Amino acid sequence: MTPLAREERLAALVLTLLLGEDLPTGALAAVDWNLLADLAEQNAVLVRLADRLADCGIHPPRRLAEAAERERERARIALGVLELIAAAAARHAVPWILTKARDRLPDVGDDLDLLVGADADAADRWLLEGVAVNRHEPTLAHRLAGSTLYTVTGTSLVLDIRHGRLGHAGQHADYATQLFRNQRCVTLGGVTCAVPAPEDQLVLAGVEKVTARRTFHLCDVLHAIGTIRQRRAHIDWDYVVATARTLGIRGALSCYLHYVDDIYARLVGAGAGLLDPATRRVLGPPPRGLARRAEFGRAGFRFPALWLTGRVHAQQLVRKLVARDWTGANRLAIWPFAAVAARLDGRATSIAPAPRPAWPEPAEAQMP
């Protein structure tokens, strides 16, 4: 087996610890703790890693411990915001789903992602009643995706609210409705939230993890491995694959789960994969011409993002045209221009407008 690079050795260490596996003797002897802290923070596994090390009787250096404490504070703020959102949603009967935070808490990551069942500014105003927020200036990419970004005032916490749409171009409106039909309720830190069903969480991985993005993170891989290992005998793979095929993302889903399977085999499973032969047959092979493995760097797992996004995007556009779904086709046709504009905006952050108060009466809002 090819020796692992330095970053991949640390990724293997993190996954092994967080999956509850036994560490090889001497695995921590020569750890670069500064690199490990950066890697864990960028991949949204920092608090879980610090807690697991403490359980093993290991006290990491101050830098990692202090960074973990900062992330714990962000998680406290996030749970306070979720409590206010849940109360406001109940008062105003606004349906909403927390699409990702369950996968990450007690880490938070870049933002909190919410899906609401209404495409209206009023839904956000009702949902965020009592939360002091600043609204980000919307880009064309955000408008296509049906997404509005808010920063909780006085914090670094970002809320990404999707309005009745999923996908990089907001092309999956029907699937957003399906998520609400299949939702489950869970309790996170004392807050009851609706989340996608386990099968839909796997489908969402095909929608989001390898399309219109350059990397996926350790927290994503950790969640996928945990879901498959814990629910192996109960996952309805026929539903997962049929839904992915309907959405035009079967290839993307197969690609992502084969990457996860390879990561597990190389970094955790000592050559044994995660997916059994029957599951591999149901998923089908990943798209031809795709690199067999995703390479890990400090910011996450890298793969041929442009090639895969272009292929999936083109397939979905053709599918929308054949189905005469003109709204979805228009969104997909415009998206490449929106993506280029977003890249150019990202290079001009020094002149980008700051987030502004979302509504004219911020004094009524409160901090969690």
Tab-separated table of C-alpha atoms in Angstrom:
chain	number	residue	atom	x	y	z
A	1	MET	CA	0.000	0.000	0.000
A	2	THR	CA	1.294	3.485	-0.861
A	3	PRO	CA	2.571	5.361	2.232
A	4	LEU	CA	0.229	8.113	3.403
A	5	ALA	CA	1.212	11.767	3.155
A	6	ARG	CA	1.537	13.767	6.369
A	7	GLU	CA	-1.955	15.314	6.135
A	8	GLU	CA	-3.526	11.957	5.320
A	9	ARG	CA	-1.836	10.361	8.338
A	10	LEU	CA	-3.476	13.000	10.522
A	11	ALA	CA	-6.832	12.464	8.776
A	12	ALA	CA	-6.462	8.746	9.481
A	13	LEU	CA	-5.733	9.528	13.128
A	14	VAL	CA	-8.838	11.739	13.437
A	15	LEU	CA	-11.160	9.241	11.753
A	16	THR	CA	-9.780	6.334	13.787
A	17	LEU	CA	-10.310	8.218	17.044
A	18	LEU	CA	-13.767	9.575	16.217
A	19	LEU	CA	-15.048	6.237	14.945
A	20	GLY	CA	-14.062	4.660	18.260
A	21	GLU	CA	-11.334	2.455	16.814
A	22	ASP	CA	-8.172	1.510	18.699
A	23	LEU	CA	-5.121	3.604	17.896
A	24	PRO	CA	-1.933	1.836	16.807
A	25	THR	CA	0.820	1.923	19.416
A	26	GLY	CA	2.805	5.146	19.175
A	27	ALA	CA	0.310	6.829	16.831
A	28	LEU	CA	0.520	10.093	18.791
A	29	ALA	CA	4.275	10.054	19.337
A	30	ALA	CA	5.224	12.374	16.482
A	31	VAL	CA	1.989	14.298	15.898
A	32	ASP	CA	2.297	17.838	14.552
A	33	TRP	CA	-0.247	19.330	16.975
A	34	ASN	CA	-0.352	22.720	15.222
A	35	LEU	CA	-1.195	21.130	11.898
A	36	LEU	CA	-3.702	18.817	13.577
A	37	ALA	CA	-5.460	21.795	15.193
A	38	ASP	CA	-5.717	23.639	11.855
A	39	LEU	CA	-6.868	20.535	10.025
A	40	ALA	CA	-9.503	19.646	12.618
A	41	GLU	CA	-10.851	23.212	12.733
A	42	GLN	CA	-11.127	23.540	8.957
A	43	ASN	CA	-12.846	20.146	8.742
A	44	ALA	CA	-15.375	20.800	11.567
A	45	VAL	CA	-14.228	17.995	13.869
A	46	LEU	CA	-12.245	20.027	16.417
A	47	VAL	CA	-14.514	19.738	19.481
A	48	ARG	CA	-15.183	16.059	18.922
A	49	LEU	CA	-11.461	15.432	18.575
A	50	ALA	CA	-10.657	17.330	21.793
A	51	ASP	CA	-13.367	15.414	23.665
A	52	ARG	CA	-12.138	12.057	22.347
A	53	LEU	CA	-8.546	12.835	23.293
A	54	ALA	CA	-9.721	13.750	26.804
A	55	ASP	CA	-11.595	10.442	27.025
A	56	CYS	CA	-8.316	8.708	26.160
A	57	GLY	CA	-6.508	10.605	28.919
A	58	ILE	CA	-4.556	12.725	26.436
A	59	HIS	CA	-4.139	16.456	27.058
A	60	PRO	CA	-3.355	18.251	23.776
A	61	PRO	CA	-1.310	21.455	23.600
A	62	ARG	CA	-2.874	24.785	24.511
A	63	ARG	CA	-3.458	25.879	20.902
A	64	LEU	CA	-5.752	22.948	20.136
A	65	ALA	CA	-7.499	23.205	23.507
A	66	GLU	CA	-8.127	26.951	23.138
A	67	ALA	CA	-9.398	26.549	19.585
A	68	ALA	CA	-11.765	23.831	20.790
A	69	GLU	CA	-13.094	26.138	23.511
A	70	ARG	CA	-13.797	28.857	20.921
A	71	GLU	CA	-15.721	26.338	18.852
A	72	ARG	CA	-17.667	25.206	21.924
A	73	GLU	CA	-18.746	28.811	22.422
A	74	ARG	CA	-19.895	28.984	18.790
A	75	ALA	CA	-21.873	25.788	19.371
A	76	ARG	CA	-23.472	27.330	22.469
A	77	ILE	CA	-24.499	30.345	20.400
A	78	ALA	CA	-25.751	28.093	17.596
A	79	LEU	CA	-27.950	26.093	19.964
A	80	GLY	CA	-29.302	29.317	21.457
A	81	VAL	CA	-30.197	30.535	17.962
A	82	LEU	CA	-31.837	27.211	17.128
A	83	GLU	CA	-33.914	27.434	20.305
A	84	LEU	CA	-35.191	30.879	19.285
A	85	ILE	CA	-35.850	29.692	15.721
A	86	ALA	CA	-37.759	26.635	16.909
A	87	ALA	CA	-39.954	28.772	19.160
A	88	ALA	CA	-40.622	31.319	16.404
A	89	ALA	CA	-41.375	28.577	13.859
A	90	ALA	CA	-43.915	27.067	16.249
A	91	ARG	CA	-45.583	30.461	16.847
A	92	HIS	CA	-45.906	31.245	13.134
A	93	ALA	CA	-46.339	27.693	11.788
A	94	VAL	CA	-43.281	27.960	9.531
A	95	PRO	CA	-42.068	24.515	8.397
A	96	TRP	CA	-38.291	24.174	8.561
A	97	ILE	CA	-35.606	21.508	8.491
A	98	LEU	CA	-32.084	21.660	9.847
A	99	THR	CA	-30.223	19.998	7.008
A	100	LYS	CA	-26.648	19.645	8.340
A	101	ALA	CA	-25.994	20.696	11.938
A	102	ARG	CA	-26.933	17.291	13.360
A	103	ASP	CA	-23.989	15.846	11.409
A	104	ARG	CA	-21.530	18.246	13.044
A	105	LEU	CA	-22.550	19.278	16.548
A	106	PRO	CA	-20.817	19.890	18.943
A	107	ASP	CA	-18.781	21.344	16.075
A	108	VAL	CA	-20.531	23.993	13.975
A	109	GLY	CA	-18.438	24.462	10.844
A	110	ASP	CA	-18.940	27.370	8.484
A	111	ASP	CA	-22.674	27.903	8.977
A	112	LEU	CA	-26.060	26.539	9.958
A	113	ASP	CA	-28.104	25.358	6.974
A	114	LEU	CA	-31.886	25.563	7.167
A	115	LEU	CA	-34.547	24.660	4.625
A	116	VAL	CA	-37.915	26.408	4.863
A	117	GLY	CA	-41.005	25.461	2.952
A	118	ALA	CA	-41.812	28.937	1.693
A	119	ASP	CA	-40.129	31.128	-0.911
A	120	ALA	CA	-40.707	34.463	0.778
A	121	ASP	CA	-38.892	37.086	2.824
A	122	ALA	CA	-41.757	36.904	5.316
A	123	ALA	CA	-40.777	33.319	6.199
A	124	ASP	CA	-37.292	34.468	7.197
A	125	ARG	CA	-38.687	37.334	9.220
A	126	TRP	CA	-41.002	35.034	11.112
A	127	LEU	CA	-38.353	32.359	11.593
A	128	LEU	CA	-35.714	34.811	12.858
A	129	GLU	CA	-38.058	36.716	15.127
A	130	GLY	CA	-36.072	37.463	18.251
A	131	VAL	CA	-32.657	36.849	16.620
A	132	ALA	CA	-30.452	39.845	15.839
A	133	VAL	CA	-29.089	39.251	12.335
A	134	ASN	CA	-27.455	41.091	9.447
A	135	ARG	CA	-28.357	40.096	5.926
A	136	HIS	CA	-25.662	39.459	3.312
A	137	GLU	CA	-26.023	41.140	-0.055
A	138	PRO	CA	-27.498	38.432	-2.328
A	139	THR	CA	-25.511	37.289	-5.346
A	140	LEU	CA	-26.936	35.801	-8.525
A	141	ALA	CA	-25.737	32.379	-7.346
A	142	HIS	CA	-27.646	32.787	-4.080
A	143	ARG	CA	-30.792	33.906	-5.897
A	144	LEU	CA	-30.662	30.864	-8.181
A	145	ALA	CA	-30.138	28.523	-5.240
A	146	GLY	CA	-33.022	30.143	-3.337
A	147	SER	CA	-30.595	30.945	-0.534
A	148	THR	CA	-30.340	33.925	1.820
A	149	LEU	CA	-27.370	34.371	4.162
A	150	TYR	CA	-27.484	36.068	7.546
A	151	THR	CA	-24.819	36.650	10.179
A	152	VAL	CA	-25.952	36.575	13.804
A	153	THR	CA	-25.054	40.042	15.075
A	154	GLY	CA	-21.902	40.185	17.153
A	155	THR	CA	-20.825	36.642	16.248
A	156	SER	CA	-19.201	34.741	13.392
A	157	LEU	CA	-22.217	32.426	13.050
A	158	VAL	CA	-23.772	32.428	9.561
A	159	LEU	CA	-27.281	31.172	8.812
A	160	ASP	CA	-27.903	29.889	5.278
A	161	ILE	CA	-31.661	29.668	4.706
A	162	ARG	CA	-32.889	27.819	1.609
A	163	HIS	CA	-36.395	28.629	0.413
A	164	GLY	CA	-38.157	25.577	-0.974
A	165	ARG	CA	-35.202	24.612	-3.206
A	166	LEU	CA	-32.101	22.432	-3.134
A	167	GLY	CA	-29.166	22.025	-5.504
A	168	HIS	CA	-26.478	24.430	-6.663
A	169	ALA	CA	-28.944	26.152	-9.013
A	170	GLY	CA	-32.071	25.603	-6.932
A	171	GLN	CA	-33.155	23.001	-9.475
A	172	HIS	CA	-34.564	20.488	-6.974
A	173	ALA	CA	-37.804	22.091	-5.775
A	174	ASP	CA	-39.791	18.836	-5.765
A	175	TYR	CA	-37.133	17.096	-3.714
A	176	ALA	CA	-37.260	19.858	-1.099
A	177	THR	CA	-40.962	19.047	-0.678
A	178	GLN	CA	-40.079	15.354	-0.384
A	179	LEU	CA	-37.664	16.114	2.458
A	180	PHE	CA	-40.505	17.630	4.470
A	181	ARG	CA	-42.646	14.531	3.900
A	182	ASN	CA	-39.871	12.241	5.156
A	183	GLN	CA	-38.512	14.421	7.984
A	184	ARG	CA	-37.606	13.133	11.435
A	185	CYS	CA	-37.544	14.975	14.763
A	186	VAL	CA	-34.436	14.907	16.947
A	187	THR	CA	-33.310	16.740	20.069
A	188	LEU	CA	-30.025	18.643	19.877
A	189	GLY	CA	-28.818	20.187	23.116
A	190	GLY	CA	-32.378	20.336	24.406
A	191	VAL	CA	-33.765	21.841	21.163
A	192	THR	CA	-36.234	19.788	19.100
A	193	CYS	CA	-35.545	20.129	15.377
A	194	ALA	CA	-36.733	18.499	12.173
A	195	VAL	CA	-33.965	16.820	10.163
A	196	PRO	CA	-33.862	14.761	6.949
A	197	ALA	CA	-34.445	11.022	7.168
A	198	PRO	CA	-31.214	8.944	7.080
A	199	GLU	CA	-31.790	7.883	3.467
A	200	ASP	CA	-32.367	11.496	2.454
A	201	GLN	CA	-29.145	12.500	4.188
A	202	LEU	CA	-27.338	10.098	1.851
A	203	VAL	CA	-29.175	11.488	-1.165
A	204	LEU	CA	-28.253	15.030	-0.081
A	205	ALA	CA	-24.613	13.947	-0.119
A	206	GLY	CA	-24.995	13.288	-3.846
A	207	VAL	CA	-26.718	16.647	-4.295
A	208	GLU	CA	-24.173	18.693	-2.329
A	209	LYS	CA	-20.834	17.073	-1.531
A	210	VAL	CA	-19.188	16.704	-4.958
A	211	THR	CA	-21.151	19.068	-7.200
A	212	ALA	CA	-20.304	22.787	-7.478
A	213	ARG	CA	-17.634	22.538	-4.809
A	214	ARG	CA	-13.909	21.763	-4.743
A	215	THR	CA	-13.590	19.692	-1.577
A	216	PHE	CA	-15.541	17.746	0.981
A	217	HIS	CA	-14.534	17.573	4.614
A	218	LEU	CA	-13.637	15.086	7.312
A	219	CYS	CA	-16.941	15.833	9.064
A	220	ASP	CA	-18.777	14.763	5.877
A	221	VAL	CA	-16.824	11.504	5.640
A	222	LEU	CA	-17.273	10.836	9.345
A	223	HIS	CA	-21.049	11.243	9.059
A	224	ALA	CA	-21.319	9.037	5.962
A	225	ILE	CA	-19.236	6.270	7.550
A	226	GLY	CA	-21.181	6.476	10.811
A	227	THR	CA	-24.559	6.360	9.047
A	228	ILE	CA	-23.639	3.344	6.926
A	229	ARG	CA	-21.979	1.408	9.756
A	230	GLN	CA	-24.748	2.032	12.279
A	231	ARG	CA	-27.692	1.493	9.922
A	232	ARG	CA	-26.181	-0.989	7.474
A	233	ALA	CA	-29.055	-3.464	7.666
A	234	HIS	CA	-31.769	-0.790	7.664
A	235	ILE	CA	-30.840	1.615	4.857
A	236	ASP	CA	-33.307	1.508	1.979
A	237	TRP	CA	-30.738	1.639	-0.818
A	238	ASP	CA	-33.435	1.174	-3.450
A	239	TYR	CA	-35.027	4.450	-2.306
A	240	VAL	CA	-31.659	6.204	-2.152
A	241	VAL	CA	-30.613	5.183	-5.660
A	242	ALA	CA	-34.073	5.673	-7.216
A	243	THR	CA	-34.293	9.185	-5.754
A	244	ALA	CA	-30.765	10.010	-6.910
A	245	ARG	CA	-31.589	8.771	-10.416
A	246	THR	CA	-34.761	10.881	-10.523
A	247	LEU	CA	-32.740	13.949	-9.521
A	248	GLY	CA	-30.029	13.213	-12.083
A	249	ILE	CA	-27.336	12.783	-9.433
A	250	ARG	CA	-26.869	9.008	-9.354
A	251	GLY	CA	-23.362	9.389	-10.758
A	252	ALA	CA	-22.484	12.068	-8.211
A	253	LEU	CA	-23.818	9.948	-5.337
A	254	SER	CA	-21.932	6.875	-6.548
A	255	CYS	CA	-18.785	8.976	-6.935
A	256	TYR	CA	-19.027	10.373	-3.408
A	257	LEU	CA	-19.782	7.066	-1.693
A	258	HIS	CA	-17.008	5.293	-3.609
A	259	TYR	CA	-14.640	8.032	-2.449
A	260	VAL	CA	-15.829	7.493	1.129
A	261	ASP	CA	-15.419	3.730	0.700
A	262	ASP	CA	-11.830	4.206	-0.486
A	263	ILE	CA	-11.056	6.681	2.328
A	264	TYR	CA	-12.349	4.213	4.892
A	265	ALA	CA	-10.315	1.360	3.409
A	266	ARG	CA	-7.081	3.387	3.221
A	267	LEU	CA	-7.282	5.416	6.411
A	268	VAL	CA	-9.300	3.298	8.834
A	269	GLY	CA	-10.208	-0.167	7.648
A	270	ALA	CA	-6.750	-1.577	6.893
A	271	GLY	CA	-7.781	-2.278	3.302
A	272	ALA	CA	-11.333	-3.433	4.033
A	273	GLY	CA	-13.963	-1.219	2.412
A	274	LEU	CA	-17.144	0.216	3.916
A	275	LEU	CA	-19.645	-0.802	1.210
A	276	ASP	CA	-20.587	-4.434	0.777
A	277	PRO	CA	-20.754	-5.947	-2.747
A	278	ALA	CA	-24.557	-5.766	-2.878
A	279	THR	CA	-24.533	-2.042	-2.072
A	280	ARG	CA	-21.854	-1.401	-4.702
A	281	ARG	CA	-23.998	-3.153	-7.293
A	282	VAL	CA	-27.061	-1.058	-6.374
A	283	LEU	CA	-25.068	2.182	-6.497
A	284	GLY	CA	-23.410	1.337	-9.774
A	285	PRO	CA	-19.934	2.467	-10.784
A	286	PRO	CA	-18.822	6.102	-10.500
A	287	PRO	CA	-18.599	8.099	-13.759
A	288	ARG	CA	-15.871	6.997	-16.144
A	289	GLY	CA	-12.696	9.004	-16.238
A	290	LEU	CA	-12.947	10.048	-12.595
A	291	ALA	CA	-9.910	9.785	-10.325
A	292	ARG	CA	-10.212	6.681	-8.143
A	293	ARG	CA	-9.449	8.496	-4.921
A	294	ALA	CA	-9.850	11.900	-3.326
A	295	GLU	CA	-6.568	13.307	-1.996
A	296	PHE	CA	-6.578	14.888	1.430
A	297	GLY	CA	-5.130	18.335	2.119
A	298	ARG	CA	-5.526	20.672	5.050
A	299	ALA	CA	-8.844	22.057	3.741
A	300	GLY	CA	-10.394	18.671	2.975
A	301	PHE	CA	-10.547	15.965	0.320
A	302	ARG	CA	-9.818	17.200	-3.207
A	303	PHE	CA	-11.164	15.595	-6.377
A	304	PRO	CA	-11.666	16.579	-10.073
A	305	ALA	CA	-14.396	19.052	-9.127
A	306	LEU	CA	-14.695	20.936	-12.419
A	307	TRP	CA	-14.919	17.748	-14.475
A	308	LEU	CA	-17.537	16.159	-12.220
A	309	THR	CA	-19.646	19.309	-11.792
A	310	GLY	CA	-19.674	19.886	-15.552
A	311	ARG	CA	-20.780	16.326	-16.231
A	312	VAL	CA	-23.538	16.288	-13.601
A	313	HIS	CA	-24.694	19.791	-14.521
A	314	ALA	CA	-24.984	18.905	-18.223
A	315	GLN	CA	-26.892	15.707	-17.477
A	316	GLN	CA	-29.356	17.549	-15.269
A	317	LEU	CA	-29.865	20.289	-17.870
A	318	VAL	CA	-30.663	17.703	-20.545
A	319	ARG	CA	-33.018	15.925	-18.151
A	320	LYS	CA	-34.873	19.175	-17.380
A	321	LEU	CA	-35.206	20.003	-21.080
A	322	VAL	CA	-36.536	16.546	-21.936
A	323	ALA	CA	-39.050	16.809	-19.075
A	324	ARG	CA	-39.984	20.349	-20.229
A	325	ASP	CA	-39.175	21.671	-16.788
A	326	TRP	CA	-38.391	25.137	-18.106
A	327	THR	CA	-37.901	26.695	-14.683
A	328	GLY	CA	-35.284	24.146	-13.694
A	329	ALA	CA	-33.640	24.310	-17.126
A	330	ASN	CA	-33.401	28.103	-16.988
A	331	ARG	CA	-31.800	27.969	-13.563
A	332	LEU	CA	-29.240	25.424	-14.710
A	333	ALA	CA	-28.510	27.391	-17.892
A	334	ILE	CA	-27.831	30.583	-15.933
A	335	TRP	CA	-25.804	28.949	-13.175
A	336	PRO	CA	-22.373	28.830	-14.946
A	337	PHE	CA	-22.499	32.617	-15.347
A	338	ALA	CA	-23.501	32.990	-11.689
A	339	ALA	CA	-20.614	30.740	-10.641
A	340	VAL	CA	-18.102	32.824	-12.597
A	341	ALA	CA	-19.538	36.022	-11.095
A	342	ALA	CA	-19.257	34.519	-7.605
A	343	ARG	CA	-15.589	33.670	-8.212
A	344	LEU	CA	-14.911	37.236	-9.344
A	345	ASP	CA	-16.748	38.604	-6.303
A	346	GLY	CA	-14.628	36.378	-4.096
A	347	ARG	CA	-11.478	37.967	-5.497
A	348	ALA	CA	-12.773	41.447	-4.666
A	349	THR	CA	-13.655	40.964	-1.015
A	350	SER	CA	-11.980	44.232	-0.065
A	351	ILE	CA	-14.755	46.160	-1.805
A	352	ALA	CA	-17.617	43.781	-1.025
A	353	PRO	CA	-20.470	45.378	0.933
A	354	ALA	CA	-20.734	44.425	4.600
A	355	PRO	CA	-23.825	42.584	5.832
A	356	ARG	CA	-26.609	45.022	6.719
A	357	PRO	CA	-29.431	44.825	9.274
A	358	ALA	CA	-32.028	42.433	7.928
A	359	TRP	CA	-35.064	44.442	9.037
A	360	PRO	CA	-35.619	47.983	10.262
A	361	GLU	CA	-36.339	47.053	13.894
A	362	PRO	CA	-33.239	45.176	15.109
A	363	ALA	CA	-33.806	46.481	18.620
A	364	GLU	CA	-36.575	43.900	19.049
A	365	ALA	CA	-34.154	41.096	18.463
A	366	GLN	CA	-31.936	39.484	21.028
A	367	MET	CA	-28.733	37.531	21.270
A	368	PRO	CA	-28.935	33.871	22.240
